């Protein structure tokens, strides 16, 4: 397998960044990690994952769709779409990599979301296999192998070297573009690390969480469950879970008056918000219970119903650690489990 | 869809000389919603107004913008013009391109540019203007006067004279107030009782005047034209309707050692008492703190001797509720307590008295029957020292920062009366300076000095020390001769500062009127609205507003009456429609707005709502009384949820102006 | 402590004093507690927890809970009692419907502080002489207890319960905390440094509204930022201005009402020190208008709802500190 | 700070109807010049000025915001400007805390008789803001004029 010594990673980043924009996870002063544009001196974070997921690269929190120029009584429509530049996201974890597959099922089916597609086309996802999963990880529940991440190209670390493997043509092209810096390497130590990681994955507290009780067929049973009241009781109705979630894909479209024109933009929305999908007639989900139920029904029932059984969750554990009141999909799944 | 008309005035050359009015009209004509944009020489002229009116009719305009002089000048003119052709007057906006543009700028290009921006802001605002209708609220034709001193009496008499019912609430058993305690008045030296008591009698006999004596205001609700007041009639244990005021009970009452408040505690009264001979109403009152029957259940003498059976030991406090259109506050003043003035030995020596005590000592109905005797040994004082400004014009916390205003004159009066009646008495007056602004006041003071040889000494008394021989050593400095003086006085009279009555502050809270730090009521405007409080329908009479002598008090009493009558004459009040209103669905009932409202226009109501989650809930929400709100907008910023907004100056209107100016 | 609370809660349920209990419920792990309402002794026995991680302030839930049928027992920590008092003052809770048991406050632990040390896969924590022994998937780790405590506990202003019906444990005192140190440090920076500090912090904001929704002072029926008619509604910060706007206005709206309970910073998924904005207002109010602690009582006037004719002018901002 | 001579700041002045707006009118009546940069918005009382209006102005392109009201003690509504003073002092202090330039904001008491003071205040304020240059720290990039 092709590899590069870990201590040469910065050289590699410099080489990538010469050709296209490179994003890597870096540590912030508060101890959390976030994706930043690589610049000389940036160190890749050793953290398990970033607070915000990698979906931002393809589906940013706010995005301009179209401008209207206004002069007096005249309105002119301006298409602001520009050909996007190529970019690389490096160090995406297996869970986030899977989230792109889920987002694709929403944005790339007819009618195709051209804003999303442009970004997808121009972005190369280079993933990094996990070595130190956390107690909040449960990607395995959704059939994700944290030691063999998807993405255009995948990387694996044995502690001293980073190994590369292409998963797609785009990934192969990426590896080819840096091949001059790579060398063939022995994977014996890597296999050891992988085996160790796998044994940890099996021991994770949430490893035995089951999806058997969920899926499209369970709609009525779960929708009418009397558990929702208790589960949603403490929900603050904030959007933390939604906004840190790599698979949440709801958005709202709004206009902003700049004084000399209108910018029509879309921004993330959260089904936890009281005015989510508010229409002229009013609001379809009036209580926090209904809104709370919507989020989990969507991930565990409606999404698989429409997408060949694929769940709308990748088990990244972000909502587990970030919900202000520690209510999350795992607690919901356990409460609704059909015995 | 809005149909807005823009009318740009040349104001002759006032605007047109520095602003290209045609360019302004042209530019504003392109603004969204504008269907007609014209300029004219004098928009405020008859023909200019007709131009506007015709355009409103012809283009069926939904709003108009006049680019002209200041709205303070002609806003009303154009509002009336709009109203005359059926456009709501509040759909008119003025862009001030004269005072705030053409008159201050010289360059045509920049001035024109600014005028266009000001016009655009007005257009942006008028887009959001809502038609407003001035509301009306009915006026209850009855007035309440709080306080039955000379101020309250005068106000009540004047209001009654105009034909309106008026109630006086007096906390003491009789009306009359401080003036009833005064012996003679300056500068005429006529007898206070002789001029006051006929007015008291007039009050009791006027069928329009209703006196609630021994009563207090316990609650005030409502607003201008429509106050609801709860009056607490304190139990006096005597049936007012039966008591004839014969006084037999007061003669027979065995409890005779109660300090007599009316005579400043210089003599005693009985437990059942009538404060003084000319009291109105002339009804006895039992002092429950001293009545043996009420305290121990043993006595009952008054009940036995009362031939009409007026005594009722079981009487309870009674609360009555009445509606009023106007309220006049006439709570008056009191001399301050002199406990803190050890240097004047007021608490140690019976012969150191306040000026009001001296009034009683000299009064024919006083403890000594009008003969001036020392309280301690009932001898004639031969050397009397008056000390001015005791607690007035004080910069420490013991006294008051203000001048009590009346002391200079009454001291001159006292000095003169004493020298007149007892020519062998030497009288000294220590003063900071003598203030005599008033008709015949300075002449009066000069008479005291020149004709009556009162010794006026500029300087302050440092210490007053009672001596073992009964004399009082007054140590003072004469600032003019720069000498230290010691006077062996027989009597020392302290001109204590006056302060508002203690009941005033809780009353102000009930009335939502404002007070200054000294607890004097604050007038709506110190020069132009001196007898009105800032709260509509509440008027101020007498010393509750500031220190005053009797003529000033009477003048203000009448002025307050005139203001109250002006209000009561109306059947209803037209309200300013630019008032705050609360979006009840947004209001969370936190009470912030209520706390910042200077008018008490905001109250809270519990109201049933259909909630977004399909439940019904009783919620506490703010409710603005449009008749009371004056439209300042303080509440709109205090409200965190944005539930409170202001008609005519709404959040969205102001933000639209901001946007138009900044773009 | 937990046993005593459970015992008392069951007694009060049994004798009918209350029909519900609000407290904290065990989670999946040892740290992920959720505020919860318990209706039966069985529920309490099964799930009620009060330990080093029960830092959530439950007073805001009482806005809704106190309007329901019957009386609810609430366990309030000292900081929570300030929030509750402030809610009483603003007529947001029905006092008569809440039976308050004051329970001791922190210091509570913050799992994020442990994880920020790079400790992952945590399975359990033990406090041994102020050293945390942390059991993880990767073996045992240790860290000093005080490095893991909640930010809000580190700056604790008071251990005194300002309102309660009964207490379990001792009542404490108002503390002379140095909670304004960081505000002061910022004040002493140059404007440029302050600007950069706040840009870095506020640019992290994802407008999840957790700070607002957890805040016991933010109990508006509808926030201006959610209300399309307010003119300032926005769902996401589309520009750095909107990041500033939201946090300035939010801090302003709670100025004089914020009890400094610290929940905003505790729940921020991006670790923005939002409490510093509120504390800046508190510090200014104390310095300019006299010491004021929101929630210390239920009757005093909030500093922004009153005034003194001798108040300082805004030019004071120019006259002090660093430009 | 670099002075840009071509820079014309946008200045929003909130004036209370009873004192400051009348004072502004008086400076017009007396032909007392102040820069065209200043545009006045009439409000009933300075206490009507919501901090949101001030931020809104900066968002939409203002470089300076000044609030004018009756002198303390002279408020037409008796107490409005006292509330203004507290609110605005705290707000300005907060803006300062966030590193926003102090001279971009001001509160000034101008009576109906102080036409000269109004003009002088506006001259001075405009100059102060001009020296600071365009508002960059509290602007919304989307609103920047192209």
PDB file of C-alpha atoms in Angstrom, chain A residues 34-246:
ATOM      1  CA  UNK A  34     -13.149  22.208  13.352  1.00  0.00           C
ATOM      2  CA  UNK A  35     -12.385  22.086   9.644  1.00  0.00           C
ATOM      3  CA  UNK A  36     -10.229  24.933   8.463  1.00  0.00           C
ATOM      4  CA  UNK A  37      -8.600  25.832   5.232  1.00  0.00           C
ATOM      5  CA  UNK A  38      -5.056  24.523   5.399  1.00  0.00           C
ATOM      6  CA  UNK A  39      -2.354  27.117   5.597  1.00  0.00           C
ATOM      7  CA  UNK A  40       1.274  26.654   6.371  1.00  0.00           C
ATOM      8  CA  UNK A  41       1.566  25.788  10.047  1.00  0.00           C
ATOM      9  CA  UNK A  42      -1.832  24.107  10.389  1.00  0.00           C
ATOM     10  CA  UNK A  43      -1.614  20.883  12.352  1.00  0.00           C
ATOM     11  CA  UNK A  44      -4.121  18.134  11.745  1.00  0.00           C
ATOM     12  CA  UNK A  45      -6.271  17.514  14.794  1.00  0.00           C
ATOM     13  CA  UNK A  46      -6.005  14.239  16.606  1.00  0.00           C
ATOM     14  CA  UNK A  47      -9.550  14.604  17.915  1.00  0.00           C
ATOM     15  CA  UNK A  48     -12.059  11.922  17.140  1.00  0.00           C
ATOM     16  CA  UNK A  49     -14.259  14.320  15.229  1.00  0.00           C
ATOM     17  CA  UNK A  50     -15.136  17.934  14.596  1.00  0.00           C
ATOM     18  CA  UNK A  51     -18.035  19.670  16.363  1.00  0.00           C
ATOM     19  CA  UNK A  52     -19.592  20.658  13.087  1.00  0.00           C
ATOM     20  CA  UNK A  53     -19.811  17.846  10.624  1.00  0.00           C
ATOM     21  CA  UNK A  54     -18.226  17.778   7.193  1.00  0.00           C
ATOM     22  CA  UNK A  55     -21.599  18.289   5.503  1.00  0.00           C
ATOM     23  CA  UNK A  56     -20.884  22.035   5.611  1.00  0.00           C
ATOM     24  CA  UNK A  57     -18.665  21.621   2.562  1.00  0.00           C
ATOM     25  CA  UNK A  58     -21.488  20.459   0.344  1.00  0.00           C
ATOM     26  CA  UNK A  59     -24.448  21.886   2.158  1.00  0.00           C
ATOM     27  CA  UNK A  60     -23.291  25.025   3.969  1.00  0.00           C
ATOM     28  CA  UNK A  61     -25.334  26.608   6.747  1.00  0.00           C
ATOM     29  CA  UNK A  62     -26.210  29.557   4.555  1.00  0.00           C
ATOM     30  CA  UNK A  63     -25.899  29.799   0.837  1.00  0.00           C
ATOM     31  CA  UNK A  64     -26.961  32.463  -1.615  1.00  0.00           C
ATOM     32  CA  UNK A  65     -29.224  31.176  -4.355  1.00  0.00           C
ATOM     33  CA  UNK A  66     -30.036  34.198  -6.443  1.00  0.00           C
ATOM     34  CA  UNK A  67     -29.854  37.989  -6.294  1.00  0.00           C
ATOM     35  CA  UNK A  68     -32.465  40.516  -7.283  1.00  0.00           C
ATOM     36  CA  UNK A  69     -31.218  43.922  -8.203  1.00  0.00           C
ATOM     37  CA  UNK A  70     -33.722  46.660  -7.543  1.00  0.00           C
ATOM     38  CA  UNK A  71     -33.646  50.135  -8.964  1.00  0.00           C
ATOM     39  CA  UNK A  72     -36.760  52.152  -8.348  1.00  0.00           C
ATOM     40  CA  UNK A  73     -39.584  50.016  -9.596  1.00  0.00           C
ATOM     41  CA  UNK A  74     -37.431  47.657 -11.689  1.00  0.00           C
ATOM     42  CA  UNK A  75     -36.321  44.248 -10.534  1.00  0.00           C
ATOM     43  CA  UNK A  76     -33.568  42.343 -12.297  1.00  0.00           C
ATOM     44  CA  UNK A  77     -32.815  38.686 -11.517  1.00  0.00           C
ATOM     45  CA  UNK A  78     -29.127  37.877 -11.259  1.00  0.00           C
ATOM     46  CA  UNK A  79     -27.828  34.323 -11.334  1.00  0.00           C
ATOM     47  CA  UNK A  80     -24.945  34.314  -8.897  1.00  0.00           C
ATOM     48  CA  UNK A  81     -23.903  30.690  -9.446  1.00  0.00           C
ATOM     49  CA  UNK A  82     -20.234  30.493 -10.206  1.00  0.00           C
ATOM     50  CA  UNK A  83     -18.241  27.527 -11.364  1.00  0.00           C
ATOM     51  CA  UNK A  84     -16.916  26.178  -8.105  1.00  0.00           C
ATOM     52  CA  UNK A  85     -13.229  25.525  -7.490  1.00  0.00           C
ATOM     53  CA  UNK A  86     -11.871  22.074  -6.814  1.00  0.00           C
ATOM     54  CA  UNK A  87     -11.210  21.309  -3.187  1.00  0.00           C
ATOM     55  CA  UNK A  88     -10.105  18.462  -0.962  1.00  0.00           C
ATOM     56  CA  UNK A  89     -11.451  17.629   2.467  1.00  0.00           C
ATOM     57  CA  UNK A  90      -8.893  15.600   4.286  1.00  0.00           C
ATOM     58  CA  UNK A  91      -9.417  13.521   7.401  1.00  0.00           C
ATOM     59  CA  UNK A  92     -13.148  12.868   7.167  1.00  0.00           C
ATOM     60  CA  UNK A  93     -14.227  10.060   9.477  1.00  0.00           C
ATOM     61  CA  UNK A  94     -16.232   7.048   8.371  1.00  0.00           C
ATOM     62  CA  UNK A  95     -19.485   8.303   9.850  1.00  0.00           C
ATOM     63  CA  UNK A  96     -19.294  11.669   8.088  1.00  0.00           C
ATOM     64  CA  UNK A  97     -18.262   9.948   4.866  1.00  0.00           C
ATOM     65  CA  UNK A  98     -21.441   7.903   4.988  1.00  0.00           C
ATOM     66  CA  UNK A  99     -23.481  11.033   5.617  1.00  0.00           C
ATOM     67  CA  UNK A 100     -22.620  12.220   2.102  1.00  0.00           C
ATOM     68  CA  UNK A 101     -24.261   9.099   0.700  1.00  0.00           C
ATOM     69  CA  UNK A 102     -27.370   9.982   2.665  1.00  0.00           C
ATOM     70  CA  UNK A 103     -27.321  13.612   1.577  1.00  0.00           C
ATOM     71  CA  UNK A 104     -26.825  12.502  -2.026  1.00  0.00           C
ATOM     72  CA  UNK A 105     -30.068  10.563  -1.773  1.00  0.00           C
ATOM     73  CA  UNK A 106     -31.813  13.790  -0.991  1.00  0.00           C
ATOM     74  CA  UNK A 107     -30.044  16.340  -3.143  1.00  0.00           C
ATOM     75  CA  UNK A 108     -28.935  14.355  -6.188  1.00  0.00           C
ATOM     76  CA  UNK A 109     -32.230  12.677  -6.996  1.00  0.00           C
ATOM     77  CA  UNK A 110     -34.507  14.373  -9.445  1.00  0.00           C
ATOM     78  CA  UNK A 111     -34.864  17.343  -9.272  1.00  0.00           C
ATOM     79  CA  UNK A 112     -31.150  17.618  -8.703  1.00  0.00           C
ATOM     80  CA  UNK A 113     -30.006  20.385  -6.404  1.00  0.00           C
ATOM     81  CA  UNK A 114     -27.486  22.076  -8.662  1.00  0.00           C
ATOM     82  CA  UNK A 115     -25.832  24.019  -5.811  1.00  0.00           C
ATOM     83  CA  UNK A 116     -25.149  20.815  -3.929  1.00  0.00           C
ATOM     84  CA  UNK A 117     -24.148  18.903  -7.035  1.00  0.00           C
ATOM     85  CA  UNK A 118     -21.617  21.514  -8.094  1.00  0.00           C
ATOM     86  CA  UNK A 119     -19.924  21.262  -4.735  1.00  0.00           C
ATOM     87  CA  UNK A 120     -20.029  17.476  -4.736  1.00  0.00           C
ATOM     88  CA  UNK A 121     -18.503  17.380  -8.211  1.00  0.00           C
ATOM     89  CA  UNK A 122     -15.689  19.660  -7.224  1.00  0.00           C
ATOM     90  CA  UNK A 123     -14.931  18.162  -3.827  1.00  0.00           C
ATOM     91  CA  UNK A 124     -12.669  15.199  -3.155  1.00  0.00           C
ATOM     92  CA  UNK A 125     -13.308  13.448   0.132  1.00  0.00           C
ATOM     93  CA  UNK A 126     -10.267  11.867   1.712  1.00  0.00           C
ATOM     94  CA  UNK A 127     -11.232   9.906   4.764  1.00  0.00           C
ATOM     95  CA  UNK A 128      -9.260   8.725   7.763  1.00  0.00           C
ATOM     96  CA  UNK A 129      -9.881   5.447   9.539  1.00  0.00           C
ATOM     97  CA  UNK A 130     -10.643   5.693  13.237  1.00  0.00           C
ATOM     98  CA  UNK A 131      -8.252   4.331  15.830  1.00  0.00           C
ATOM     99  CA  UNK A 132      -9.702   5.663  19.049  1.00  0.00           C
ATOM    100  CA  UNK A 133     -13.507   5.518  18.923  1.00  0.00           C
ATOM    101  CA  UNK A 134     -15.395   7.101  21.760  1.00  0.00           C
ATOM    102  CA  UNK A 135     -18.075   5.701  24.056  1.00  0.00           C
ATOM    103  CA  UNK A 136     -20.612   7.785  22.107  1.00  0.00           C
ATOM    104  CA  UNK A 137     -19.767   6.106  18.779  1.00  0.00           C
ATOM    105  CA  UNK A 138     -22.306   3.747  17.242  1.00  0.00           C
ATOM    106  CA  UNK A 139     -21.618   3.890  13.517  1.00  0.00           C
ATOM    107  CA  UNK A 140     -21.380   0.107  13.429  1.00  0.00           C
ATOM    108  CA  UNK A 141     -25.090  -0.032  14.180  1.00  0.00           C
ATOM    109  CA  UNK A 142     -25.658   1.419  10.695  1.00  0.00           C
ATOM    110  CA  UNK A 143     -23.242  -0.926   9.024  1.00  0.00           C
ATOM    111  CA  UNK A 144     -20.342   1.484   8.923  1.00  0.00           C
ATOM    112  CA  UNK A 145     -16.872   0.147   9.461  1.00  0.00           C
ATOM    113  CA  UNK A 146     -14.892   2.860  11.186  1.00  0.00           C
ATOM    114  CA  UNK A 147     -11.662   1.141  10.217  1.00  0.00           C
ATOM    115  CA  UNK A 148     -12.562   1.095   6.527  1.00  0.00           C
ATOM    116  CA  UNK A 149     -14.115   4.433   5.739  1.00  0.00           C
ATOM    117  CA  UNK A 150     -15.784   5.299   2.461  1.00  0.00           C
ATOM    118  CA  UNK A 151     -14.981   8.501   0.597  1.00  0.00           C
ATOM    119  CA  UNK A 152     -13.071   9.028  -2.641  1.00  0.00           C
ATOM    120  CA  UNK A 153      -9.858   7.947  -0.990  1.00  0.00           C
ATOM    121  CA  UNK A 154      -9.280   6.499   2.439  1.00  0.00           C
ATOM    122  CA  UNK A 155      -6.299   6.875   4.753  1.00  0.00           C
ATOM    123  CA  UNK A 156      -5.153   4.617   7.520  1.00  0.00           C
ATOM    124  CA  UNK A 157      -2.647   5.360  10.218  1.00  0.00           C
ATOM    125  CA  UNK A 158      -0.409   2.897  11.982  1.00  0.00           C
ATOM    126  CA  UNK A 159       0.919   5.586  14.241  1.00  0.00           C
ATOM    127  CA  UNK A 160       3.965   6.405  12.128  1.00  0.00           C
ATOM    128  CA  UNK A 161       2.712   6.209   8.591  1.00  0.00           C
ATOM    129  CA  UNK A 162      -0.378   7.162   6.708  1.00  0.00           C
ATOM    130  CA  UNK A 163      -1.516   4.633   4.101  1.00  0.00           C
ATOM    131  CA  UNK A 164      -3.682   5.517   1.120  1.00  0.00           C
ATOM    132  CA  UNK A 165      -6.336   3.578  -0.703  1.00  0.00           C
ATOM    133  CA  UNK A 166      -8.583   4.768  -3.529  1.00  0.00           C
ATOM    134  CA  UNK A 167     -12.312   4.023  -3.360  1.00  0.00           C
ATOM    135  CA  UNK A 168     -13.380   5.926  -6.469  1.00  0.00           C
ATOM    136  CA  UNK A 169     -11.921   7.204  -9.699  1.00  0.00           C
ATOM    137  CA  UNK A 170     -11.728  10.652  -8.208  1.00  0.00           C
ATOM    138  CA  UNK A 171      -9.895   9.159  -5.276  1.00  0.00           C
ATOM    139  CA  UNK A 172      -7.478   7.369  -7.555  1.00  0.00           C
ATOM    140  CA  UNK A 173      -6.828  10.612  -9.402  1.00  0.00           C
ATOM    141  CA  UNK A 174      -6.133  12.292  -6.094  1.00  0.00           C
ATOM    142  CA  UNK A 175      -3.644   9.610  -5.070  1.00  0.00           C
ATOM    143  CA  UNK A 176      -2.016   9.790  -8.486  1.00  0.00           C
ATOM    144  CA  UNK A 177      -1.614  13.524  -8.101  1.00  0.00           C
ATOM    145  CA  UNK A 178       0.418  13.044  -4.949  1.00  0.00           C
ATOM    146  CA  UNK A 179       2.042   9.777  -5.819  1.00  0.00           C
ATOM    147  CA  UNK A 180       5.456  11.348  -6.173  1.00  0.00           C
ATOM    148  CA  UNK A 181       5.462  11.874  -2.425  1.00  0.00           C
ATOM    149  CA  UNK A 182       4.189   8.389  -1.566  1.00  0.00           C
ATOM    150  CA  UNK A 183       6.051   5.175  -1.291  1.00  0.00           C
ATOM    151  CA  UNK A 184       5.061   1.561  -1.008  1.00  0.00           C
ATOM    152  CA  UNK A 185       4.914   0.476   2.629  1.00  0.00           C
ATOM    153  CA  UNK A 186       4.542  -2.548   4.823  1.00  0.00           C
ATOM    154  CA  UNK A 187       1.101  -2.895   6.406  1.00  0.00           C
ATOM    155  CA  UNK A 188       1.932  -5.359   9.141  1.00  0.00           C
ATOM    156  CA  UNK A 189       1.787  -2.764  11.864  1.00  0.00           C
ATOM    157  CA  UNK A 190      -1.316  -1.230  10.313  1.00  0.00           C
ATOM    158  CA  UNK A 191      -3.091  -4.588  10.401  1.00  0.00           C
ATOM    159  CA  UNK A 192      -2.261  -4.797  14.081  1.00  0.00           C
ATOM    160  CA  UNK A 193      -3.677  -1.339  14.737  1.00  0.00           C
ATOM    161  CA  UNK A 194      -6.785  -2.136  12.721  1.00  0.00           C
ATOM    162  CA  UNK A 195      -7.371  -5.345  14.655  1.00  0.00           C
ATOM    163  CA  UNK A 196      -7.003  -3.506  17.946  1.00  0.00           C
ATOM    164  CA  UNK A 197      -9.452  -0.829  16.831  1.00  0.00           C
ATOM    165  CA  UNK A 198     -11.926  -3.484  15.752  1.00  0.00           C
ATOM    166  CA  UNK A 199     -11.797  -5.126  19.138  1.00  0.00           C
ATOM    167  CA  UNK A 200     -12.506  -1.758  20.775  1.00  0.00           C
ATOM    168  CA  UNK A 201     -15.413  -1.192  18.365  1.00  0.00           C
ATOM    169  CA  UNK A 202     -16.927  -4.442  19.484  1.00  0.00           C
ATOM    170  CA  UNK A 203     -16.656  -3.441  23.123  1.00  0.00           C
ATOM    171  CA  UNK A 204     -18.264  -0.008  22.694  1.00  0.00           C
ATOM    172  CA  UNK A 205     -21.158   0.504  25.094  1.00  0.00           C
ATOM    173  CA  UNK A 206     -23.522   1.182  22.214  1.00  0.00           C
ATOM    174  CA  UNK A 207     -22.230  -1.600  19.970  1.00  0.00           C
ATOM    175  CA  UNK A 208     -25.289  -3.707  20.618  1.00  0.00           C
ATOM    176  CA  UNK A 209     -27.823  -1.069  19.788  1.00  0.00           C
ATOM    177  CA  UNK A 210     -30.284  -2.563  17.367  1.00  0.00           C
ATOM    178  CA  UNK A 211     -32.127  -1.053  14.413  1.00  0.00           C
ATOM    179  CA  UNK A 212     -34.431  -4.054  14.155  1.00  0.00           C
ATOM    180  CA  UNK A 213     -37.312  -2.127  15.698  1.00  0.00           C
ATOM    181  CA  UNK A 214     -37.150   0.576  13.045  1.00  0.00           C
ATOM    182  CA  UNK A 215     -37.639   1.048   9.349  1.00  0.00           C
ATOM    183  CA  UNK A 216     -40.471   2.042   7.058  1.00  0.00           C
ATOM    184  CA  UNK A 217     -42.799  -0.711   8.188  1.00  0.00           C
ATOM    185  CA  UNK A 218     -42.939   0.555  11.752  1.00  0.00           C
ATOM    186  CA  UNK A 219     -44.657   3.844  11.025  1.00  0.00           C
ATOM    187  CA  UNK A 220     -47.943   3.543  12.855  1.00  0.00           C
ATOM    188  CA  UNK A 221     -46.553   1.704  15.799  1.00  0.00           C
ATOM    189  CA  UNK A 222     -43.949   4.339  16.544  1.00  0.00           C
ATOM    190  CA  UNK A 223     -45.926   7.369  15.489  1.00  0.00           C
ATOM    191  CA  UNK A 224     -48.581   6.585  18.041  1.00  0.00           C
ATOM    192  CA  UNK A 225     -46.204   5.491  20.757  1.00  0.00           C
ATOM    193  CA  UNK A 226     -46.955   6.938  24.168  1.00  0.00           C
ATOM    194  CA  UNK A 227     -43.230   7.291  24.814  1.00  0.00           C
ATOM    195  CA  UNK A 228     -42.872  10.540  22.897  1.00  0.00           C
ATOM    196  CA  UNK A 229     -44.307  12.661  25.680  1.00  0.00           C
ATOM    197  CA  UNK A 230     -41.716  11.540  28.176  1.00  0.00           C
ATOM    198  CA  UNK A 231     -38.880  11.632  25.658  1.00  0.00           C
ATOM    199  CA  UNK A 232     -39.618  15.146  24.463  1.00  0.00           C
ATOM    200  CA  UNK A 233     -40.550  16.560  27.871  1.00  0.00           C
ATOM    201  CA  UNK A 234     -37.182  18.158  28.539  1.00  0.00           C
ATOM    202  CA  UNK A 235     -36.439  19.169  24.931  1.00  0.00           C
ATOM    203  CA  UNK A 236     -35.543  22.853  24.776  1.00  0.00           C
ATOM    204  CA  UNK A 237     -36.490  23.145  21.136  1.00  0.00           C
ATOM    205  CA  UNK A 238     -33.042  24.341  20.186  1.00  0.00           C
ATOM    206  CA  UNK A 239     -31.354  23.281  16.979  1.00  0.00           C
ATOM    207  CA  UNK A 240     -28.130  21.880  18.385  1.00  0.00           C
ATOM    208  CA  UNK A 241     -28.776  18.256  17.431  1.00  0.00           C
ATOM    209  CA  UNK A 242     -29.865  19.286  13.962  1.00  0.00           C
ATOM    210  CA  UNK A 243     -26.974  21.598  13.291  1.00  0.00           C
ATOM    211  CA  UNK A 244     -24.233  19.260  14.482  1.00  0.00           C
ATOM    212  CA  UNK A 245     -25.891  16.325  12.696  1.00  0.00           C
ATOM    213  CA  UNK A 246     -24.093  15.234   9.512  1.00  0.00           C
TER     214      UNK A 246
END
